[in-house]
């Protein structure tokens, strides 16, 4: 990514290193991941749901699936709170898009990307935390148990937080539980990087041995970054601007990118035209859902609806190559 959009601003100086082992700069470790198949972004797809309300009336920012328990979570800015506050709302949804619960996270960040991890019947969420109010982005990573109706701060009992890369800023996570990994996206002086860690090590606060580290590839200049997801040996990147009225394919800006970690290159980038009839259409959130039969699909979201009554929409790609 060559520019810093509203989804990728540099964090302010002076972040404090949290407890636990911290990592090293992203350029220090080549990939040790085994190659896997990837989603064909230009292949056939489908629709999970559309025009569904969340717990707040703001746009959906991110999604994460607890696949073992078939739960979906969405992150959004808390309605009525200043955007610089970092106050977030997490909504739990059924796979049909119906709200079943919510949590409040005060002073966390922007929720560009979140992760979900199942431990038996319990879901743990991974998010950014410790907002830098100069840019509304988190300065650390947090892990906490889902508690319907709860309100958390970065100092809440049971919440653990870390700064995985000592000189990094603007942290967001993505959990790939099928492969036992977590990715941490962060900003360094030369741009955004992603480190991949064993999930067991990260859970213990050990970020000293990345399985892979790489600089995020350049995407479309001037287009907002809207989320990312780690799955297997690939990272999927999502971008796009809001569109009003019927979608004109010639001017559509929503695009998915597939980056091969083992090869260190973009292997596919495709303009996404799903949901052309959404009268307000803004790319928001990407994550991997694995159904009860073990079949994965790459889900990507759009916000829709009027100001003050935004709705969530999820589409997917399921073909593997």
PDB file of C-alpha atoms in Angstrom:
ATOM      1  CA  UNK A   1       0.000   0.000   0.000  1.00  0.00           C
ATOM      2  CA  UNK A   2       1.596   3.248  -1.072  1.00  0.00           C
ATOM      3  CA  UNK A   3      -0.748   5.744   0.569  1.00  0.00           C
ATOM      4  CA  UNK A   4      -2.165   6.078   4.074  1.00  0.00           C
ATOM      5  CA  UNK A   5      -5.953   6.294   3.817  1.00  0.00           C
ATOM      6  CA  UNK A   6      -8.466   6.768   6.612  1.00  0.00           C
ATOM      7  CA  UNK A   7      -8.132   2.989   7.218  1.00  0.00           C
ATOM      8  CA  UNK A   8      -4.348   3.056   7.332  1.00  0.00           C
ATOM      9  CA  UNK A   9      -3.167   6.175   9.113  1.00  0.00           C
ATOM     10  CA  UNK A  10       0.116   6.217  10.942  1.00  0.00           C
ATOM     11  CA  UNK A  11      -0.247   5.985  14.675  1.00  0.00           C
ATOM     12  CA  UNK A  12       1.238   8.665  16.889  1.00  0.00           C
ATOM     13  CA  UNK A  13       4.541   8.342  18.655  1.00  0.00           C
ATOM     14  CA  UNK A  14       5.093   7.174  22.192  1.00  0.00           C
ATOM     15  CA  UNK A  15       3.309   3.803  22.253  1.00  0.00           C
ATOM     16  CA  UNK A  16       4.046   1.761  25.360  1.00  0.00           C
ATOM     17  CA  UNK A  17       5.298  -1.815  25.078  1.00  0.00           C
ATOM     18  CA  UNK A  18       2.896  -4.209  26.785  1.00  0.00           C
ATOM     19  CA  UNK A  19       3.799  -7.217  28.862  1.00  0.00           C
ATOM     20  CA  UNK A  20       4.968 -10.328  26.999  1.00  0.00           C
ATOM     21  CA  UNK A  21       7.621 -11.091  24.413  1.00  0.00           C
ATOM     22  CA  UNK A  22       7.661  -8.734  21.460  1.00  0.00           C
ATOM     23  CA  UNK A  23       8.619  -9.428  17.903  1.00  0.00           C
ATOM     24  CA  UNK A  24      11.279  -8.143  15.558  1.00  0.00           C
ATOM     25  CA  UNK A  25      10.926  -6.003  12.439  1.00  0.00           C
ATOM     26  CA  UNK A  26       8.936  -7.693   9.696  1.00  0.00           C
ATOM     27  CA  UNK A  27      11.800  -7.928   7.209  1.00  0.00           C
ATOM     28  CA  UNK A  28      13.796 -10.260   9.448  1.00  0.00           C
ATOM     29  CA  UNK A  29      12.046 -13.580   8.784  1.00  0.00           C
ATOM     30  CA  UNK A  30      11.335 -15.364   5.486  1.00  0.00           C
ATOM     31  CA  UNK A  31       8.209 -17.522   5.182  1.00  0.00           C
ATOM     32  CA  UNK A  32       8.245 -21.065   6.574  1.00  0.00           C
ATOM     33  CA  UNK A  33       4.613 -21.760   5.612  1.00  0.00           C
ATOM     34  CA  UNK A  34       3.614 -24.799   3.581  1.00  0.00           C
ATOM     35  CA  UNK A  35       1.847 -23.788   0.341  1.00  0.00           C
ATOM     36  CA  UNK A  36      -1.936 -24.270   0.319  1.00  0.00           C
ATOM     37  CA  UNK A  37      -4.724 -23.833  -2.215  1.00  0.00           C
ATOM     38  CA  UNK A  38      -6.285 -20.401  -2.573  1.00  0.00           C
ATOM     39  CA  UNK A  39      -9.676 -18.911  -3.302  1.00  0.00           C
ATOM     40  CA  UNK A  40     -10.298 -18.026  -6.935  1.00  0.00           C
ATOM     41  CA  UNK A  41     -11.390 -14.420  -6.665  1.00  0.00           C
ATOM     42  CA  UNK A  42     -12.749 -14.286 -10.200  1.00  0.00           C
ATOM     43  CA  UNK A  43     -14.559 -17.600  -9.825  1.00  0.00           C
ATOM     44  CA  UNK A  44     -18.180 -18.384  -8.956  1.00  0.00           C
ATOM     45  CA  UNK A  45     -19.563 -16.998  -5.729  1.00  0.00           C
ATOM     46  CA  UNK A  46     -22.725 -16.422  -3.803  1.00  0.00           C
ATOM     47  CA  UNK A  47     -24.548 -14.389  -1.203  1.00  0.00           C
ATOM     48  CA  UNK A  48     -24.697 -15.139   2.527  1.00  0.00           C
ATOM     49  CA  UNK A  49     -27.190 -12.394   3.388  1.00  0.00           C
ATOM     50  CA  UNK A  50     -28.062  -8.804   2.564  1.00  0.00           C
ATOM     51  CA  UNK A  51     -29.599  -5.682   4.110  1.00  0.00           C
ATOM     52  CA  UNK A  52     -29.263  -6.904   7.706  1.00  0.00           C
ATOM     53  CA  UNK A  53     -29.127  -4.452  10.662  1.00  0.00           C
ATOM     54  CA  UNK A  54     -26.376  -4.735  13.262  1.00  0.00           C
ATOM     55  CA  UNK A  55     -26.463  -3.644  16.903  1.00  0.00           C
ATOM     56  CA  UNK A  56     -25.447  -0.123  15.830  1.00  0.00           C
ATOM     57  CA  UNK A  57     -26.633   2.049  12.937  1.00  0.00           C
ATOM     58  CA  UNK A  58     -23.057   2.708  11.777  1.00  0.00           C
ATOM     59  CA  UNK A  59     -21.388   0.835   8.909  1.00  0.00           C
ATOM     60  CA  UNK A  60     -19.943  -2.615   9.404  1.00  0.00           C
ATOM     61  CA  UNK A  61     -16.146  -2.323   9.568  1.00  0.00           C
ATOM     62  CA  UNK A  62     -15.009  -5.946   9.893  1.00  0.00           C
ATOM     63  CA  UNK A  63     -16.118  -9.573  10.255  1.00  0.00           C
ATOM     64  CA  UNK A  64     -14.787 -12.726  11.916  1.00  0.00           C
ATOM     65  CA  UNK A  65     -16.095 -16.295  12.122  1.00  0.00           C
ATOM     66  CA  UNK A  66     -15.862 -18.744  15.012  1.00  0.00           C
ATOM     67  CA  UNK A  67     -16.086 -21.683  12.648  1.00  0.00           C
ATOM     68  CA  UNK A  68     -16.144 -24.449  15.248  1.00  0.00           C
ATOM     69  CA  UNK A  69     -19.278 -22.938  16.784  1.00  0.00           C
ATOM     70  CA  UNK A  70     -20.688 -21.436  13.566  1.00  0.00           C
ATOM     71  CA  UNK A  71     -20.787 -17.897  14.950  1.00  0.00           C
ATOM     72  CA  UNK A  72     -20.298 -14.632  13.087  1.00  0.00           C
ATOM     73  CA  UNK A  73     -19.084 -11.372  14.622  1.00  0.00           C
ATOM     74  CA  UNK A  74     -19.041  -7.883  13.125  1.00  0.00           C
ATOM     75  CA  UNK A  75     -17.151  -4.824  14.351  1.00  0.00           C
ATOM     76  CA  UNK A  76     -18.354  -1.250  13.939  1.00  0.00           C
ATOM     77  CA  UNK A  77     -17.884   2.192  15.462  1.00  0.00           C
ATOM     78  CA  UNK A  78     -20.151   2.861  18.406  1.00  0.00           C
ATOM     79  CA  UNK A  79     -23.066   5.095  17.454  1.00  0.00           C
ATOM     80  CA  UNK A  80     -22.943   8.597  18.920  1.00  0.00           C
ATOM     81  CA  UNK A  81     -19.306   8.341  20.032  1.00  0.00           C
ATOM     82  CA  UNK A  82     -16.608  10.534  18.458  1.00  0.00           C
ATOM     83  CA  UNK A  83     -14.630   8.534  15.916  1.00  0.00           C
ATOM     84  CA  UNK A  84     -11.400   9.518  17.683  1.00  0.00           C
ATOM     85  CA  UNK A  85     -12.600   7.804  20.885  1.00  0.00           C
ATOM     86  CA  UNK A  86     -11.970   4.318  19.544  1.00  0.00           C
ATOM     87  CA  UNK A  87     -15.275   3.144  21.029  1.00  0.00           C
ATOM     88  CA  UNK A  88     -16.509   0.036  19.212  1.00  0.00           C
ATOM     89  CA  UNK A  89     -19.478  -2.288  19.193  1.00  0.00           C
ATOM     90  CA  UNK A  90     -19.172  -5.998  18.398  1.00  0.00           C
ATOM     91  CA  UNK A  91     -22.321  -7.720  17.160  1.00  0.00           C
ATOM     92  CA  UNK A  92     -22.840 -11.482  17.207  1.00  0.00           C
ATOM     93  CA  UNK A  93     -24.917 -12.735  14.280  1.00  0.00           C
ATOM     94  CA  UNK A  94     -26.320 -15.988  13.012  1.00  0.00           C
ATOM     95  CA  UNK A  95     -25.079 -17.065   9.599  1.00  0.00           C
ATOM     96  CA  UNK A  96     -28.387 -15.760   8.254  1.00  0.00           C
ATOM     97  CA  UNK A  97     -27.442 -12.297   9.521  1.00  0.00           C
ATOM     98  CA  UNK A  98     -29.756 -12.077  12.538  1.00  0.00           C
ATOM     99  CA  UNK A  99     -28.474 -10.293  15.662  1.00  0.00           C
ATOM    100  CA  UNK A 100     -28.126 -12.470  18.776  1.00  0.00           C
ATOM    101  CA  UNK A 101     -25.950 -10.275  21.004  1.00  0.00           C
ATOM    102  CA  UNK A 102     -23.464  -7.422  21.310  1.00  0.00           C
ATOM    103  CA  UNK A 103     -20.543  -6.073  23.350  1.00  0.00           C
ATOM    104  CA  UNK A 104     -19.059  -2.598  23.794  1.00  0.00           C
ATOM    105  CA  UNK A 105     -15.316  -1.927  23.596  1.00  0.00           C
ATOM    106  CA  UNK A 106     -14.368   1.517  24.883  1.00  0.00           C
ATOM    107  CA  UNK A 107     -11.124   3.077  23.689  1.00  0.00           C
ATOM    108  CA  UNK A 108     -10.064   0.237  21.369  1.00  0.00           C
ATOM    109  CA  UNK A 109      -9.662   1.606  17.831  1.00  0.00           C
ATOM    110  CA  UNK A 110     -11.308   1.413  14.398  1.00  0.00           C
ATOM    111  CA  UNK A 111     -12.027  -2.347  13.912  1.00  0.00           C
ATOM    112  CA  UNK A 112     -10.549  -2.576  10.423  1.00  0.00           C
ATOM    113  CA  UNK A 113      -9.948  -6.275  11.134  1.00  0.00           C
ATOM    114  CA  UNK A 114     -10.919  -8.605  13.996  1.00  0.00           C
ATOM    115  CA  UNK A 115     -10.382 -12.299  14.687  1.00  0.00           C
ATOM    116  CA  UNK A 116     -12.340 -15.057  16.419  1.00  0.00           C
ATOM    117  CA  UNK A 117     -10.948 -18.144  18.164  1.00  0.00           C
ATOM    118  CA  UNK A 118     -12.987 -21.040  19.538  1.00  0.00           C
ATOM    119  CA  UNK A 119     -12.034 -22.732  22.818  1.00  0.00           C
ATOM    120  CA  UNK A 120     -14.647 -25.435  23.238  1.00  0.00           C
ATOM    121  CA  UNK A 121     -18.036 -23.711  23.222  1.00  0.00           C
ATOM    122  CA  UNK A 122     -16.479 -20.355  24.145  1.00  0.00           C
ATOM    123  CA  UNK A 123     -15.446 -17.718  21.620  1.00  0.00           C
ATOM    124  CA  UNK A 124     -12.441 -15.466  22.196  1.00  0.00           C
ATOM    125  CA  UNK A 125     -12.115 -12.310  20.141  1.00  0.00           C
ATOM    126  CA  UNK A 126      -8.888 -10.713  18.945  1.00  0.00           C
ATOM    127  CA  UNK A 127      -8.995  -6.969  18.254  1.00  0.00           C
ATOM    128  CA  UNK A 128      -6.862  -3.872  18.352  1.00  0.00           C
ATOM    129  CA  UNK A 129      -6.923  -1.902  21.623  1.00  0.00           C
ATOM    130  CA  UNK A 130      -5.382   1.094  23.412  1.00  0.00           C
ATOM    131  CA  UNK A 131      -6.564   3.703  20.924  1.00  0.00           C
ATOM    132  CA  UNK A 132      -4.326   6.534  19.806  1.00  0.00           C
ATOM    133  CA  UNK A 133      -6.875   9.359  19.710  1.00  0.00           C
ATOM    134  CA  UNK A 134      -4.836  11.282  17.125  1.00  0.00           C
ATOM    135  CA  UNK A 135      -5.838   8.721  14.479  1.00  0.00           C
ATOM    136  CA  UNK A 136      -8.397   6.426  16.199  1.00  0.00           C
ATOM    137  CA  UNK A 137      -6.236   3.317  15.687  1.00  0.00           C
ATOM    138  CA  UNK A 138      -5.166   0.737  18.244  1.00  0.00           C
ATOM    139  CA  UNK A 139      -1.615   0.630  19.580  1.00  0.00           C
ATOM    140  CA  UNK A 140      -1.805  -2.956  20.843  1.00  0.00           C
ATOM    141  CA  UNK A 141      -3.545  -6.282  20.210  1.00  0.00           C
ATOM    142  CA  UNK A 142      -6.091  -7.713  22.656  1.00  0.00           C
ATOM    143  CA  UNK A 143      -7.652 -11.120  23.327  1.00  0.00           C
ATOM    144  CA  UNK A 144     -10.795 -11.523  25.452  1.00  0.00           C
ATOM    145  CA  UNK A 145     -13.780 -13.807  25.948  1.00  0.00           C
ATOM    146  CA  UNK A 146     -17.075 -12.988  24.278  1.00  0.00           C
ATOM    147  CA  UNK A 147     -19.535 -11.784  26.914  1.00  0.00           C
ATOM    148  CA  UNK A 148     -22.924 -10.741  25.611  1.00  0.00           C
ATOM    149  CA  UNK A 149     -23.901  -7.320  26.975  1.00  0.00           C
ATOM    150  CA  UNK A 150     -20.507  -6.568  28.538  1.00  0.00           C
ATOM    151  CA  UNK A 151     -18.531  -3.333  28.251  1.00  0.00           C
ATOM    152  CA  UNK A 152     -14.739  -3.619  28.204  1.00  0.00           C
ATOM    153  CA  UNK A 153     -11.810  -1.232  28.376  1.00  0.00           C
ATOM    154  CA  UNK A 154      -8.181  -2.092  27.712  1.00  0.00           C
ATOM    155  CA  UNK A 155      -7.716  -2.628  31.457  1.00  0.00           C
ATOM    156  CA  UNK A 156     -10.706  -4.927  32.016  1.00  0.00           C
ATOM    157  CA  UNK A 157     -10.093  -8.122  34.029  1.00  0.00           C
ATOM    158  CA  UNK A 158      -9.646 -11.136  31.769  1.00  0.00           C
ATOM    159  CA  UNK A 159      -8.463  -9.073  28.803  1.00  0.00           C
ATOM    160  CA  UNK A 160      -4.847  -9.576  27.728  1.00  0.00           C
ATOM    161  CA  UNK A 161      -3.000  -7.170  25.461  1.00  0.00           C
ATOM    162  CA  UNK A 162       0.369  -7.054  23.749  1.00  0.00           C
ATOM    163  CA  UNK A 163       2.426  -4.947  21.368  1.00  0.00           C
ATOM    164  CA  UNK A 164       3.712  -7.693  19.032  1.00  0.00           C
ATOM    165  CA  UNK A 165       6.288  -5.569  17.166  1.00  0.00           C
ATOM    166  CA  UNK A 166       8.228  -3.139  19.331  1.00  0.00           C
ATOM    167  CA  UNK A 167       8.481  -0.357  16.747  1.00  0.00           C
ATOM    168  CA  UNK A 168       5.163  -1.104  15.025  1.00  0.00           C
ATOM    169  CA  UNK A 169       2.000   0.991  15.051  1.00  0.00           C
ATOM    170  CA  UNK A 170      -1.631   0.632  13.911  1.00  0.00           C
ATOM    171  CA  UNK A 171      -2.134  -3.037  14.806  1.00  0.00           C
ATOM    172  CA  UNK A 172      -4.945  -5.293  13.543  1.00  0.00           C
ATOM    173  CA  UNK A 173      -5.289  -9.116  13.780  1.00  0.00           C
ATOM    174  CA  UNK A 174      -6.654 -11.917  11.602  1.00  0.00           C
ATOM    175  CA  UNK A 175      -7.089 -15.440  12.997  1.00  0.00           C
ATOM    176  CA  UNK A 176      -6.721 -18.568  10.833  1.00  0.00           C
ATOM    177  CA  UNK A 177      -7.754 -21.241  13.306  1.00  0.00           C
ATOM    178  CA  UNK A 178      -7.865 -24.056  10.742  1.00  0.00           C
ATOM    179  CA  UNK A 179      -4.107 -23.710  10.257  1.00  0.00           C
ATOM    180  CA  UNK A 180      -3.407 -22.648  13.857  1.00  0.00           C
ATOM    181  CA  UNK A 181      -2.121 -19.166  13.028  1.00  0.00           C
ATOM    182  CA  UNK A 182      -2.702 -15.488  13.604  1.00  0.00           C
ATOM    183  CA  UNK A 183      -1.607 -12.614  11.396  1.00  0.00           C
ATOM    184  CA  UNK A 184      -0.754  -9.184  12.769  1.00  0.00           C
ATOM    185  CA  UNK A 185      -0.854  -6.220  10.396  1.00  0.00           C
ATOM    186  CA  UNK A 186       1.131  -3.200  11.565  1.00  0.00           C
ATOM    187  CA  UNK A 187       2.746  -0.042  10.281  1.00  0.00           C
ATOM    188  CA  UNK A 188       6.504   0.596  10.145  1.00  0.00           C
ATOM    189  CA  UNK A 189       8.283   3.671   8.751  1.00  0.00           C
ATOM    190  CA  UNK A 190       8.319   2.167   5.228  1.00  0.00           C
ATOM    191  CA  UNK A 191       4.655   1.117   5.168  1.00  0.00           C
ATOM    192  CA  UNK A 192       2.395  -1.700   6.338  1.00  0.00           C
ATOM    193  CA  UNK A 193       3.720  -5.168   7.121  1.00  0.00           C
ATOM    194  CA  UNK A 194       2.142  -8.454   8.177  1.00  0.00           C
ATOM    195  CA  UNK A 195       3.651 -10.996  10.553  1.00  0.00           C
ATOM    196  CA  UNK A 196       2.268 -14.518  10.896  1.00  0.00           C
ATOM    197  CA  UNK A 197       2.612 -16.394  14.200  1.00  0.00           C
ATOM    198  CA  UNK A 198       1.587 -19.721  15.662  1.00  0.00           C
ATOM    199  CA  UNK A 199      -1.703 -19.095  17.445  1.00  0.00           C
ATOM    200  CA  UNK A 200      -0.579 -21.038  20.515  1.00  0.00           C
ATOM    201  CA  UNK A 201       2.502 -18.821  20.849  1.00  0.00           C
ATOM    202  CA  UNK A 202       0.526 -15.608  20.391  1.00  0.00           C
ATOM    203  CA  UNK A 203      -2.027 -16.733  22.958  1.00  0.00           C
ATOM    204  CA  UNK A 204       0.845 -17.079  25.428  1.00  0.00           C
ATOM    205  CA  UNK A 205       2.158 -13.617  24.531  1.00  0.00           C
ATOM    206  CA  UNK A 206       5.174 -14.880  22.581  1.00  0.00           C
ATOM    207  CA  UNK A 207       5.668 -12.922  19.347  1.00  0.00           C
ATOM    208  CA  UNK A 208       9.410 -13.561  19.089  1.00  0.00           C
ATOM    209  CA  UNK A 209       9.320 -16.188  16.293  1.00  0.00           C
ATOM    210  CA  UNK A 210       7.246 -15.195  13.242  1.00  0.00           C
ATOM    211  CA  UNK A 211       6.413 -17.996  10.822  1.00  0.00           C
ATOM    212  CA  UNK A 212       6.396 -15.397   8.046  1.00  0.00           C
ATOM    213  CA  UNK A 213       6.952 -11.651   7.745  1.00  0.00           C
ATOM    214  CA  UNK A 214       6.415  -9.498   4.684  1.00  0.00           C
ATOM    215  CA  UNK A 215       5.612  -6.012   3.540  1.00  0.00           C
ATOM    216  CA  UNK A 216       2.043  -5.551   2.351  1.00  0.00           C
ATOM    217  CA  UNK A 217       1.993  -5.220  -1.440  1.00  0.00           C
ATOM    218  CA  UNK A 218       1.078  -1.937  -3.061  1.00  0.00           C
ATOM    219  CA  UNK A 219      -2.635  -1.673  -3.785  1.00  0.00           C
ATOM    220  CA  UNK A 220      -4.678   0.918  -5.687  1.00  0.00           C
ATOM    221  CA  UNK A 221      -3.472   4.430  -4.912  1.00  0.00           C
ATOM    222  CA  UNK A 222      -6.119   6.667  -3.386  1.00  0.00           C
ATOM    223  CA  UNK A 223      -8.574   3.832  -2.615  1.00  0.00           C
ATOM    224  CA  UNK A 224      -9.497   3.053   1.009  1.00  0.00           C
ATOM    225  CA  UNK A 225      -8.164  -0.131   2.581  1.00  0.00           C
ATOM    226  CA  UNK A 226     -11.167  -2.054   3.954  1.00  0.00           C
ATOM    227  CA  UNK A 227      -9.840  -5.183   5.629  1.00  0.00           C
ATOM    228  CA  UNK A 228      -7.726  -8.308   5.328  1.00  0.00           C
ATOM    229  CA  UNK A 229      -7.824 -12.021   6.117  1.00  0.00           C
ATOM    230  CA  UNK A 230      -5.165 -14.701   6.620  1.00  0.00           C
ATOM    231  CA  UNK A 231      -5.949 -18.222   5.411  1.00  0.00           C
ATOM    232  CA  UNK A 232      -3.369 -20.914   4.717  1.00  0.00           C
ATOM    233  CA  UNK A 233      -0.397 -19.518   2.814  1.00  0.00           C
ATOM    234  CA  UNK A 234      -2.346 -16.534   1.473  1.00  0.00           C
ATOM    235  CA  UNK A 235      -3.476 -13.132   2.646  1.00  0.00           C
ATOM    236  CA  UNK A 236      -6.588 -11.594   1.104  1.00  0.00           C
ATOM    237  CA  UNK A 237      -6.758  -7.796   0.978  1.00  0.00           C
ATOM    238  CA  UNK A 238      -9.939  -5.770   0.448  1.00  0.00           C
ATOM    239  CA  UNK A 239     -10.328  -2.204  -0.786  1.00  0.00           C
ATOM    240  CA  UNK A 240     -13.007   0.130  -2.112  1.00  0.00           C
ATOM    241  CA  UNK A 241     -14.794   3.474  -1.913  1.00  0.00           C
ATOM    242  CA  UNK A 242     -18.470   4.105  -1.282  1.00  0.00           C
ATOM    243  CA  UNK A 243     -20.798   4.218  -4.294  1.00  0.00           C
ATOM    244  CA  UNK A 244     -24.196   5.889  -4.474  1.00  0.00           C
ATOM    245  CA  UNK A 245     -26.882   4.781  -6.908  1.00  0.00           C
ATOM    246  CA  UNK A 246     -26.680   1.927  -9.413  1.00  0.00           C
ATOM    247  CA  UNK A 247     -23.185   0.517  -9.764  1.00  0.00           C
ATOM    248  CA  UNK A 248     -21.271   1.347 -12.917  1.00  0.00           C
ATOM    249  CA  UNK A 249     -18.679  -1.432 -13.446  1.00  0.00           C
ATOM    250  CA  UNK A 250     -16.381   1.052 -15.152  1.00  0.00           C
ATOM    251  CA  UNK A 251     -16.118   3.190 -12.023  1.00  0.00           C
ATOM    252  CA  UNK A 252     -16.448   0.488  -9.346  1.00  0.00           C
ATOM    253  CA  UNK A 253     -13.535   0.556  -6.895  1.00  0.00           C
ATOM    254  CA  UNK A 254     -14.115  -2.531  -4.724  1.00  0.00           C
ATOM    255  CA  UNK A 255     -11.320  -5.004  -5.353  1.00  0.00           C
ATOM    256  CA  UNK A 256      -9.973  -8.181  -3.716  1.00  0.00           C
ATOM    257  CA  UNK A 257      -6.286  -9.073  -3.786  1.00  0.00           C
ATOM    258  CA  UNK A 258      -4.685 -12.471  -3.140  1.00  0.00           C
ATOM    259  CA  UNK A 259      -1.079 -12.395  -1.922  1.00  0.00           C
ATOM    260  CA  UNK A 260       0.956 -15.621  -1.918  1.00  0.00           C
ATOM    261  CA  UNK A 261       3.106 -15.499   1.223  1.00  0.00           C
ATOM    262  CA  UNK A 262       5.405 -18.322   0.090  1.00  0.00           C
ATOM    263  CA  UNK A 263       6.143 -16.684  -3.270  1.00  0.00           C
ATOM    264  CA  UNK A 264       6.072 -13.110  -2.007  1.00  0.00           C
ATOM    265  CA  UNK A 265       3.807 -11.842  -4.762  1.00  0.00           C
ATOM    266  CA  UNK A 266       0.255 -10.887  -5.674  1.00  0.00           C
ATOM    267  CA  UNK A 267      -1.249 -13.773  -7.651  1.00  0.00           C
ATOM    268  CA  UNK A 268      -4.701 -12.325  -8.373  1.00  0.00           C
ATOM    269  CA  UNK A 269      -6.521  -9.012  -8.048  1.00  0.00           C
ATOM    270  CA  UNK A 270     -10.114  -8.725  -9.167  1.00  0.00           C
ATOM    271  CA  UNK A 271     -12.707  -5.947  -9.249  1.00  0.00           C
ATOM    272  CA  UNK A 272     -15.760  -7.140  -7.277  1.00  0.00           C
ATOM    273  CA  UNK A 273     -19.176  -6.334  -8.720  1.00  0.00           C
ATOM    274  CA  UNK A 274     -21.432  -8.330  -6.353  1.00  0.00           C
ATOM    275  CA  UNK A 275     -24.424  -6.429  -4.978  1.00  0.00           C
ATOM    276  CA  UNK A 276     -24.682  -3.910  -7.835  1.00  0.00           C
ATOM    277  CA  UNK A 277     -28.208  -2.947  -6.742  1.00  0.00           C
ATOM    278  CA  UNK A 278     -27.140  -1.730  -3.290  1.00  0.00           C
ATOM    279  CA  UNK A 279     -27.944   1.974  -3.430  1.00  0.00           C
ATOM    280  CA  UNK A 280     -25.234   2.778  -0.906  1.00  0.00           C
ATOM    281  CA  UNK A 281     -22.400   0.302  -1.417  1.00  0.00           C
ATOM    282  CA  UNK A 282     -19.127   0.438   0.505  1.00  0.00           C
ATOM    283  CA  UNK A 283     -16.663  -2.429   0.823  1.00  0.00           C
ATOM    284  CA  UNK A 284     -16.305  -3.339   4.513  1.00  0.00           C
ATOM    285  CA  UNK A 285     -14.761  -6.434   6.092  1.00  0.00           C
ATOM    286  CA  UNK A 286     -13.418  -9.787   4.885  1.00  0.00           C
ATOM    287  CA  UNK A 287     -13.071 -13.171   6.594  1.00  0.00           C
ATOM    288  CA  UNK A 288     -13.104 -16.934   6.015  1.00  0.00           C
ATOM    289  CA  UNK A 289     -16.119 -19.048   6.956  1.00  0.00           C
ATOM    290  CA  UNK A 290     -15.816 -22.851   7.140  1.00  0.00           C
ATOM    291  CA  UNK A 291     -19.177 -24.612   7.074  1.00  0.00           C
ATOM    292  CA  UNK A 292     -20.189 -27.672   9.109  1.00  0.00           C
ATOM    293  CA  UNK A 293     -18.902 -29.938   6.349  1.00  0.00           C
ATOM    294  CA  UNK A 294     -15.451 -28.347   6.366  1.00  0.00           C
ATOM    295  CA  UNK A 295     -15.852 -26.349   3.170  1.00  0.00           C
ATOM    296  CA  UNK A 296     -14.235 -22.875   3.305  1.00  0.00           C
ATOM    297  CA  UNK A 297     -15.435 -19.714   1.634  1.00  0.00           C
ATOM    298  CA  UNK A 298     -13.960 -16.246   1.512  1.00  0.00           C
ATOM    299  CA  UNK A 299     -16.651 -13.813   2.679  1.00  0.00           C
ATOM    300  CA  UNK A 300     -16.509 -10.096   1.957  1.00  0.00           C
ATOM    301  CA  UNK A 301     -18.889  -7.393   3.069  1.00  0.00           C
ATOM    302  CA  UNK A 302     -20.569  -4.238   1.884  1.00  0.00           C
ATOM    303  CA  UNK A 303     -22.286  -1.615   3.984  1.00  0.00           C
ATOM    304  CA  UNK A 304     -25.572  -0.320   2.591  1.00  0.00           C
ATOM    305  CA  UNK A 305     -28.615   1.683   3.696  1.00  0.00           C
ATOM    306  CA  UNK A 306     -29.282   5.277   4.648  1.00  0.00           C
ATOM    307  CA  UNK A 307     -27.211   7.363   7.031  1.00  0.00           C
ATOM    308  CA  UNK A 308     -28.398   6.472  10.518  1.00  0.00           C
ATOM    309  CA  UNK A 309     -29.709   3.097   9.365  1.00  0.00           C
ATOM    310  CA  UNK A 310     -26.787   1.275   7.763  1.00  0.00           C
ATOM    311  CA  UNK A 311     -27.126  -2.401   6.843  1.00  0.00           C
ATOM    312  CA  UNK A 312     -24.683  -5.298   6.431  1.00  0.00           C
ATOM    313  CA  UNK A 313     -24.317  -7.499   3.339  1.00  0.00           C
ATOM    314  CA  UNK A 314     -22.069 -10.545   2.894  1.00  0.00           C
ATOM    315  CA  UNK A 315     -21.032 -12.242  -0.350  1.00  0.00           C
ATOM    316  CA  UNK A 316     -18.454 -14.981  -0.905  1.00  0.00           C
ATOM    317  CA  UNK A 317     -16.124 -16.925  -3.171  1.00  0.00           C
ATOM    318  CA  UNK A 318     -15.745 -20.658  -2.571  1.00  0.00           C
ATOM    319  CA  UNK A 319     -13.824 -22.102  -5.540  1.00  0.00           C
ATOM    320  CA  UNK A 320     -10.284 -23.223  -4.660  1.00  0.00           C
ATOM    321  CA  UNK A 321      -7.364 -23.434  -7.081  1.00  0.00           C
TER     322      UNK A 321
END
